[in-house]
Short mmCIF file of C-alpha atoms in Angstrom, two decimals:
data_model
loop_
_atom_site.label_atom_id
_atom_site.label_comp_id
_atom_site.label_asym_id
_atom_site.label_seq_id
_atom_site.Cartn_x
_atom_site.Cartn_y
_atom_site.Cartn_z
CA UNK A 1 409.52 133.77 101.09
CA UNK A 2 406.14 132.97 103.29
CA UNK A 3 403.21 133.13 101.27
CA UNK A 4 399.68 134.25 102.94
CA UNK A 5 397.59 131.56 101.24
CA UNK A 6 394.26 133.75 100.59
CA UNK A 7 391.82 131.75 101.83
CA UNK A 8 393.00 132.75 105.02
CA UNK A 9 392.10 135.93 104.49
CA UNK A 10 388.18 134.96 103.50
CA UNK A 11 388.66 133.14 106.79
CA UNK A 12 389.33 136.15 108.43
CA UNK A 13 386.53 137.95 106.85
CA UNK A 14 383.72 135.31 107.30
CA UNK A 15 385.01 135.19 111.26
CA UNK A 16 384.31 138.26 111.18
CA UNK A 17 380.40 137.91 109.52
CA UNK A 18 380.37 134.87 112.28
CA UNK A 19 380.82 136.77 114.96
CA UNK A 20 378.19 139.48 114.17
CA UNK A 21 375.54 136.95 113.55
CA UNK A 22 376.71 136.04 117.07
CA UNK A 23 376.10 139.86 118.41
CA UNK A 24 372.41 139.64 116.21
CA UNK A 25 371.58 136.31 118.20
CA UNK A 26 370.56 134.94 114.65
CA UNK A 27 369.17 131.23 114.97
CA UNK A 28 371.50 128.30 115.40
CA UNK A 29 371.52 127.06 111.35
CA UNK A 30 372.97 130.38 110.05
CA UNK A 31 375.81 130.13 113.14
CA UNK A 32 376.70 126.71 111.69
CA UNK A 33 376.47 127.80 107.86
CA UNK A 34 378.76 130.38 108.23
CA UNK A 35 381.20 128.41 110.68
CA UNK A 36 381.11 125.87 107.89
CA UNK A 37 382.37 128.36 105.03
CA UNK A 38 385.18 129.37 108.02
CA UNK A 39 386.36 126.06 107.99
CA UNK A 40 385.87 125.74 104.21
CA UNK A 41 388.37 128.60 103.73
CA UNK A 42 390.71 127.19 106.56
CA UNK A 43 390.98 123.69 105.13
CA UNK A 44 391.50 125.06 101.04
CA UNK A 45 394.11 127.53 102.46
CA UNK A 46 395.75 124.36 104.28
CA UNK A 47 395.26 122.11 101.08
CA UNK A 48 396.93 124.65 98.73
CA UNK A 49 399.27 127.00 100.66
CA UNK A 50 400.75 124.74 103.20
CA UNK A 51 400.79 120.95 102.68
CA UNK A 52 398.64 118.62 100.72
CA UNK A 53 395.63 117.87 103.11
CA UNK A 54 393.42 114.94 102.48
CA UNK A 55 390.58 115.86 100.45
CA UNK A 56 388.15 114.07 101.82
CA UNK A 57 386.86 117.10 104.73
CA UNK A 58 387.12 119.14 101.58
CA UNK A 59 385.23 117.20 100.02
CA UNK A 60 382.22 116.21 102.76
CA UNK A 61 381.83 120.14 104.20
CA UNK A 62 381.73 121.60 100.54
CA UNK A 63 378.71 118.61 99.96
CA UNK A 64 377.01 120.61 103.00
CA UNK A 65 377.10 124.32 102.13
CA UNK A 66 374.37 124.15 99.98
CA UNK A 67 371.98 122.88 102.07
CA UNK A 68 372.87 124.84 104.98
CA UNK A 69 372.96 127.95 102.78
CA UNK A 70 369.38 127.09 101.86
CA UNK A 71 368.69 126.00 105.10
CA UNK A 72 370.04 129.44 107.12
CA UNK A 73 367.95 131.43 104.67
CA UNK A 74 364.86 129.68 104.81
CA UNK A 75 365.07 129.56 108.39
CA UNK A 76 365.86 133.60 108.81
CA UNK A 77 363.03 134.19 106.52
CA UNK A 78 360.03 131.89 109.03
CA UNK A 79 359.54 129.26 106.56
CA UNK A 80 361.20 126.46 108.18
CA UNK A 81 359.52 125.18 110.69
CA UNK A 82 360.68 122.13 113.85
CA UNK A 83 360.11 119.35 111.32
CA UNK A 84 361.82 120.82 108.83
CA UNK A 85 365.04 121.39 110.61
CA UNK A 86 364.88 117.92 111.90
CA UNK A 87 364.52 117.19 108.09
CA UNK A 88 367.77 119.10 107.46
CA UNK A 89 369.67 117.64 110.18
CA UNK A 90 369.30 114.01 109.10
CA UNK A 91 369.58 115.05 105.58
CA UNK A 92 373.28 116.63 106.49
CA UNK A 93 374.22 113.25 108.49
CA UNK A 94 372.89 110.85 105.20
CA UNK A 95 375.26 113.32 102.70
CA UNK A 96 378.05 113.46 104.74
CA UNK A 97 378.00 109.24 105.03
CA UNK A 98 377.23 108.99 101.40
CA UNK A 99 379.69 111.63 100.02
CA UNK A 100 381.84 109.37 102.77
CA UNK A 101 381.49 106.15 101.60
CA UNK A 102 381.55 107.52 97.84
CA UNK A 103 384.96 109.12 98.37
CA UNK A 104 386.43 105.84 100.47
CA UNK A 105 385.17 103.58 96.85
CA UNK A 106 387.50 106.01 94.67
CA UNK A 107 384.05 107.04 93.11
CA UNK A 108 385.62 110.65 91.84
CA UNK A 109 382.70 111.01 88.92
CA UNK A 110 379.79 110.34 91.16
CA UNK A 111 381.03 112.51 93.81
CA UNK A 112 381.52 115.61 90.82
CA UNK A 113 377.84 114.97 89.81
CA UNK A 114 376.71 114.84 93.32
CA UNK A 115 378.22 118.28 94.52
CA UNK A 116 377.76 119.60 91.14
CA UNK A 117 373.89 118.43 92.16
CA UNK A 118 373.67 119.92 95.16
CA UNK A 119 374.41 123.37 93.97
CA UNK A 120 372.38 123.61 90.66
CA UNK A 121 369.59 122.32 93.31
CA UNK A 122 369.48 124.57 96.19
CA UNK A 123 370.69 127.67 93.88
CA UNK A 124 367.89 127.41 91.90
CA UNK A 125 365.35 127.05 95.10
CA UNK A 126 367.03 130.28 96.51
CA UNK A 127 366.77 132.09 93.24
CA UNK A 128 362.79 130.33 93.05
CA UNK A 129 362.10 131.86 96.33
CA UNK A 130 363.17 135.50 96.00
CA UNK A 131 361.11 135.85 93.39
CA UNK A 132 358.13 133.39 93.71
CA UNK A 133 358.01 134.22 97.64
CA UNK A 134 359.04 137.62 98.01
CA UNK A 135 361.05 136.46 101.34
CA UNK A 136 360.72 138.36 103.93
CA UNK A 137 363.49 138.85 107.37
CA UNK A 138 361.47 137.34 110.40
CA UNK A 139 363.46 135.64 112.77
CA UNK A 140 365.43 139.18 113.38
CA UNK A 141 364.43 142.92 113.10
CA UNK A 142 364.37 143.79 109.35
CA UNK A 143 366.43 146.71 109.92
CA UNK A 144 369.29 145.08 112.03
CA UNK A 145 370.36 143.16 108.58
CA UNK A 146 371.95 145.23 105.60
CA UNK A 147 370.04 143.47 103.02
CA UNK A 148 366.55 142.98 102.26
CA UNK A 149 365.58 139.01 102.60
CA UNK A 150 364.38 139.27 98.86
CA UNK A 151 368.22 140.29 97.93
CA UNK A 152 370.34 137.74 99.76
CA UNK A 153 368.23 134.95 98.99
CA UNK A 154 368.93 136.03 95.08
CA UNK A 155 372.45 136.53 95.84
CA UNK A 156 372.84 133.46 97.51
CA UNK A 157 371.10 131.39 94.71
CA UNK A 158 372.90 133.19 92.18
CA UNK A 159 376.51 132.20 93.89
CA UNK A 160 375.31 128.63 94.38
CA UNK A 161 374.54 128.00 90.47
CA UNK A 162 377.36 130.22 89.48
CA UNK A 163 379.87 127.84 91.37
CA UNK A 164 377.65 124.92 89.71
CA UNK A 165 378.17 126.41 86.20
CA UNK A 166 382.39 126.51 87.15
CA UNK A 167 382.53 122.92 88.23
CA UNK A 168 380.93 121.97 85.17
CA UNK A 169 383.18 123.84 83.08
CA UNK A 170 386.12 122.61 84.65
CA UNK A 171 384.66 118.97 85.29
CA UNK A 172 384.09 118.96 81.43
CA UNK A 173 387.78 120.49 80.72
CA UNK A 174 389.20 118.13 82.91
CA UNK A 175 387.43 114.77 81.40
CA UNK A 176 388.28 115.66 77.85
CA UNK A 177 392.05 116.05 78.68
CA UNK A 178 391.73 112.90 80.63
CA UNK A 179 392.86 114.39 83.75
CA UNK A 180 391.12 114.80 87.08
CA UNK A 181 390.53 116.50 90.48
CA UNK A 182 387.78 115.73 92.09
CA UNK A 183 385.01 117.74 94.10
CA UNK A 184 387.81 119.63 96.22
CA UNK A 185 386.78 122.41 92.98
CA UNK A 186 383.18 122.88 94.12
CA UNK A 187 385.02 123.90 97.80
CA UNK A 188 387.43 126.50 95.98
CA UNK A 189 385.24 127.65 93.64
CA UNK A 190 382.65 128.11 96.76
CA UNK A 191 385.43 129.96 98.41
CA UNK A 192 385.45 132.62 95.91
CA UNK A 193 381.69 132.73 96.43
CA UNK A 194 382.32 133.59 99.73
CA UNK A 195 385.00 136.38 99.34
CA UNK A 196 382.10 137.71 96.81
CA UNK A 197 379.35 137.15 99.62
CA UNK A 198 381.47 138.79 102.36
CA UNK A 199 382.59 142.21 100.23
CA UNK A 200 378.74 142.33 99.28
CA UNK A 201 377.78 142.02 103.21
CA UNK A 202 380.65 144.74 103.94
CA UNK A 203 379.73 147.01 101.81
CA UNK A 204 375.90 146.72 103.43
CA UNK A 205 377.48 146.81 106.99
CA UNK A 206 379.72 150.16 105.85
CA UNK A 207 379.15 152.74 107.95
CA UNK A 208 376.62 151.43 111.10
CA UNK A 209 376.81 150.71 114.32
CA UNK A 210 375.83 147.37 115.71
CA UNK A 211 372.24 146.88 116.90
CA UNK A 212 372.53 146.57 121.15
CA UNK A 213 370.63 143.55 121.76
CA UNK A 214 369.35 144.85 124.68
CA UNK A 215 367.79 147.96 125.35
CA UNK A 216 368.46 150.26 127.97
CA UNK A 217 365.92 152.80 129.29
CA UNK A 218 365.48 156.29 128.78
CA UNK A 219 365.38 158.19 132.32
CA UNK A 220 361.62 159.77 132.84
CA UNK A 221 362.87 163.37 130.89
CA UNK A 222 365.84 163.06 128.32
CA UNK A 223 368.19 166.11 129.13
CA UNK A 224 368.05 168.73 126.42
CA UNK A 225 371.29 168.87 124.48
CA UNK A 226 374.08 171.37 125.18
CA UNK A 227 373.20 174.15 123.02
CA UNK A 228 377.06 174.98 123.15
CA UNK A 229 378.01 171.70 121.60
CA UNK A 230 377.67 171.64 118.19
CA UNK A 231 377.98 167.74 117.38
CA UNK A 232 375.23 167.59 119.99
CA UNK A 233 373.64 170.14 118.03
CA UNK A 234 374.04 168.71 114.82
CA UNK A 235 372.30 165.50 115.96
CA UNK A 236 369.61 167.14 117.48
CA UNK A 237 368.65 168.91 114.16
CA UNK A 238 369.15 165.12 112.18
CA UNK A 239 366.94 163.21 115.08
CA UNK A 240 364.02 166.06 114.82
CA UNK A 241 364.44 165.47 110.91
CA UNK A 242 364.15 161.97 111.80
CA UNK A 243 361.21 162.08 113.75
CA UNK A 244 359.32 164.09 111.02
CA UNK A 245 360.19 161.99 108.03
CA UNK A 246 358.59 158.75 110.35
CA UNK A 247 356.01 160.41 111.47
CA UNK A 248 354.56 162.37 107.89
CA UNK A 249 355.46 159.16 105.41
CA UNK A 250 354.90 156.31 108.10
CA UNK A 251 358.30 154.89 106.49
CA UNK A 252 358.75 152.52 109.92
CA UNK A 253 355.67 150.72 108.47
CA UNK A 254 357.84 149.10 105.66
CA UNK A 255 359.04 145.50 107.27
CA UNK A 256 362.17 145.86 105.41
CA UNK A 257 363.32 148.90 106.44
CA UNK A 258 367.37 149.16 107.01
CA UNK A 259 369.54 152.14 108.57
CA UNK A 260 370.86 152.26 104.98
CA UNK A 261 367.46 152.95 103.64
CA UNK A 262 366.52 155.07 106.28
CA UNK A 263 369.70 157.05 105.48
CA UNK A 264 368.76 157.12 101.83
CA UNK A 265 364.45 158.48 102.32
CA UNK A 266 366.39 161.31 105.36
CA UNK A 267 369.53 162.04 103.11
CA UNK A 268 371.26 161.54 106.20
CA UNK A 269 374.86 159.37 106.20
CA UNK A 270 373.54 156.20 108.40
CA UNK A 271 376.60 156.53 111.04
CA UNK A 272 375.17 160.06 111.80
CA UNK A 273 372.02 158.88 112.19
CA UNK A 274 373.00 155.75 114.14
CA UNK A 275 374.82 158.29 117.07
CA UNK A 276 372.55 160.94 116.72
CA UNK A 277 369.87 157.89 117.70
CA UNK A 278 372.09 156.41 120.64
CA UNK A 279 373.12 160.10 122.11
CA UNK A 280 369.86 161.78 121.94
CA UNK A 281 367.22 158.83 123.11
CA UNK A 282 370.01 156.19 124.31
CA UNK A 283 368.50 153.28 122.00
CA UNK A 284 369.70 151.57 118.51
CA UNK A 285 367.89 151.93 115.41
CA UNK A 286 366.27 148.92 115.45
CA UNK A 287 364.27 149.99 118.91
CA UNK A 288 363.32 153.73 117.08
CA UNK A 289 361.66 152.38 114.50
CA UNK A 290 360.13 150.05 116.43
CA UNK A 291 358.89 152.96 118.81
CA UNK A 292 357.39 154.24 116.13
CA UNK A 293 355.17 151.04 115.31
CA UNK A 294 354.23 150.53 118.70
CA UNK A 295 353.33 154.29 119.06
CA UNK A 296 351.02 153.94 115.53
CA UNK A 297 349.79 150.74 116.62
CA UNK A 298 348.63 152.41 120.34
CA UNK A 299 346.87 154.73 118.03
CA UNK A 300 345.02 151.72 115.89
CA UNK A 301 344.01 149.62 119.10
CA UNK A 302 342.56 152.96 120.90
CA UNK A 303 340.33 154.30 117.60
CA UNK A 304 339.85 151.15 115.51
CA UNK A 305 338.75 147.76 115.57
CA UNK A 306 341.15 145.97 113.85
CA UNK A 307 342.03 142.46 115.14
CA UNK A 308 345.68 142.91 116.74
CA UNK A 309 346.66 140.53 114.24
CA UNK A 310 346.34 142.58 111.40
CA UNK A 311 347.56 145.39 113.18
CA UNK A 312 350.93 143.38 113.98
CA UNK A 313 351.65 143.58 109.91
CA UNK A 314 350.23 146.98 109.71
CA UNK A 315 353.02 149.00 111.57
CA UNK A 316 355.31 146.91 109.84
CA UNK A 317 356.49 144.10 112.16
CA UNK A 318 356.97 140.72 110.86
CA UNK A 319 355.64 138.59 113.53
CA UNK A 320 353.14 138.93 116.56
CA UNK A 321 355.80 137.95 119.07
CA UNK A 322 357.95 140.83 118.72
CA UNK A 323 354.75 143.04 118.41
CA UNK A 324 353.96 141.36 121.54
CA UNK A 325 357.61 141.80 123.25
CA UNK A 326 358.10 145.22 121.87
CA UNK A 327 354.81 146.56 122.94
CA UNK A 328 355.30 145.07 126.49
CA UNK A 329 358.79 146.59 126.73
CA UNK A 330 356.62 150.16 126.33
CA UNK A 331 354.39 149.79 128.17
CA UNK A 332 353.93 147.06 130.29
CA UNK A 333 350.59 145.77 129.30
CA UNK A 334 349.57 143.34 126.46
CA UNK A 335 348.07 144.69 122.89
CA UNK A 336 344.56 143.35 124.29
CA UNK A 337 344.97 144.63 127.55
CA UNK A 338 346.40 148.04 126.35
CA UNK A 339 343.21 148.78 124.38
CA UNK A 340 340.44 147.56 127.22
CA UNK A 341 342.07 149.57 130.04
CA UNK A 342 342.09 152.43 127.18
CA UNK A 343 338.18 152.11 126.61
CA UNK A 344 337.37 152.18 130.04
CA UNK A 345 338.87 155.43 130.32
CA UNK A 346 340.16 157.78 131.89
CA UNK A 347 343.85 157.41 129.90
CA UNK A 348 346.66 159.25 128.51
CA UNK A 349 346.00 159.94 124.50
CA UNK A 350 347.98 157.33 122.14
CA UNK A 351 351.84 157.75 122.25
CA UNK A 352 352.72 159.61 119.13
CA UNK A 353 356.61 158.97 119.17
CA UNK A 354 359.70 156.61 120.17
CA UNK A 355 359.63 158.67 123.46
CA UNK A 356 356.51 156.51 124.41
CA UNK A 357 359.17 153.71 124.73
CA UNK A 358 361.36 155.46 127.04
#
């Protein structure tokens, strides 16, 4: 009988994760981490369901998980910078011609304590991060992920030395009944990390709608919803809660704000609020809460002083160049231009809600 080797299946699943980093535009290092555990899962389910593959792909691509892991991360969170990635890149080509060369010389022990290495390494930088750092999402909308940056860099740490602590196990199982089997284990043991990491990223995923990357405008007056309707109803009566809990606890000013915690503070399931959000004002989540910081900062540039830099963090983005592209999607202008035409007067009050985006 035909047996579905399971890797396959994470395979399937981490496709799947690949493809919506593809729909988030994430950068190019997390596109290349996660096509790496793909073809991680592909070539174990090859090895051990099919026909004996040569270990040596195995063997190089598990070798560069961990750094691309660390790498993605770091580079979602703003803290790697042009050099650094150029650092990266001719780190990966040096480890995949060592772990080469190693594997070619029948060195099977220092190719265990490399990989082994690797993972104690960048695990415990992740894990150093989350909590020395407090990471925060910057190179995408904190509330298009399902996880704060704080959580998947500990998660991600905390798979990396937990498939370290296996190998060594096994490693140390292996050499004292005098058999062996090479780094191929840090690649299957990884595997499992990724089945973990992909029911972990479902379960954050359960239940919304993608972000749309782009944003389609309102018409100048939203039509009022059929009063006879009463799913239109409903999610007029969950948008105006909405737009009260925002407005009264400022809860678009925290960076890391997700639909699920916006479900959580509104007691609201996060697919209603996601449709209620795309029926009623035709935009994702991501652009209402931004509407909302835009709309507070209008109201800081017009009756303060603050810098716009400090008013950037204030409303709760993460960097002044989606400040910048959000606020110009409202309204046209530039921060600093928005608050001198303002102050000459005469102008329309501050916009008080995501309708000022429309």
């Amino acid at each position: 009988m035909f047996m579905f080797p399971l890797p396959f299946l994470t395979a399937c699943l981490l496709a799947v994760l690949f493809g919506y980093s593809l729909i988030l535009r994430l950068p190019a290092l997390v596109h290349l981490a996660l096509a790496g555990y793909v073809l991680q899962a592909i070539l174990i389910g090859v090895k051990w369901g099919l026909y004996d593959l040569r270990p040596l792909p195995v063997i190089v691509l598990a070798s560069l998980l961990p750094l691309l892991t660390w790498a993605a991360l770091t580079e979602l969170s703003g803290k790697l910078g042009a050099r650094a990635r150029q650092i990266v890149l001719a780190g990966a080509l040096g480890l995949v011609a060592l772990v080469a060369a190693l594997a070619l010389a029948g060195q099977g022990d220092a190719l265990d304590l490399l990989s082994t290495a690797q993972y104690v390494i960048f695990g415990t930088l992740l894990v150093a991060q989350a909590f020395r750092t407090a990471p925060k999402w910057v190179a995408i909308d904190a509330a298009a992920m399902p996880v704060s940056a704080e959580l998947a860099f500990l998660l991600g740490g905390m798979l990396l030395l937990g498939s370290a602590t296996i190998d060594i196990a096994f490693f140390t199982q292996m050499a004292l009944a005098k058999g062996h089997i090479g780094s191929v284990v840090v690649g299957y043991t990884n595997f499992l990390a990724a089945l973990i990491t992909s029911a972990v990223v479902f379960w954050g995923l359960h239940g919304r709608n993608e972000p749309e990357p782009v944003f389609a405008p309102l018409a100048a007056e939203a039509e009022a919803p059929d009063a006879d309707d009463p799913d239109l109803r409903q999610a007029a009566e969950i948008l105006d809660r909405l737009d009260r809990l925002m407005r009264q606890t400022h809860l678009y000013r925290d960076e890391n704000l997700t639909l699920h915690r916006l479900a959580s503070h509104s007691d609201t399931r996060a697919r209603q609020i996601s449709t209620a959000v795309r029926t009623l004002r035709q935009m994702g989540v991501p652009q209402y809460v931004n509407s909302f910081r835009v709309s507070d900062a209008c109201r800081m540039l017009a009756e303060t002083d603050m810098p716009v830099t400090e008013i950037v963090f204030a409303v709760g983005f993460t960097t002044k160049s989606s400040f910048n592209r959000e606020f110009s999607r409202c309204h046209g202008l530039s921060p600093s231009a928005w608050r001198a035409q303002y102050r000459k007067g005469p102008m329309a009050e501050p916009d008080r809600g995501p309708m000022a985006c429309a």
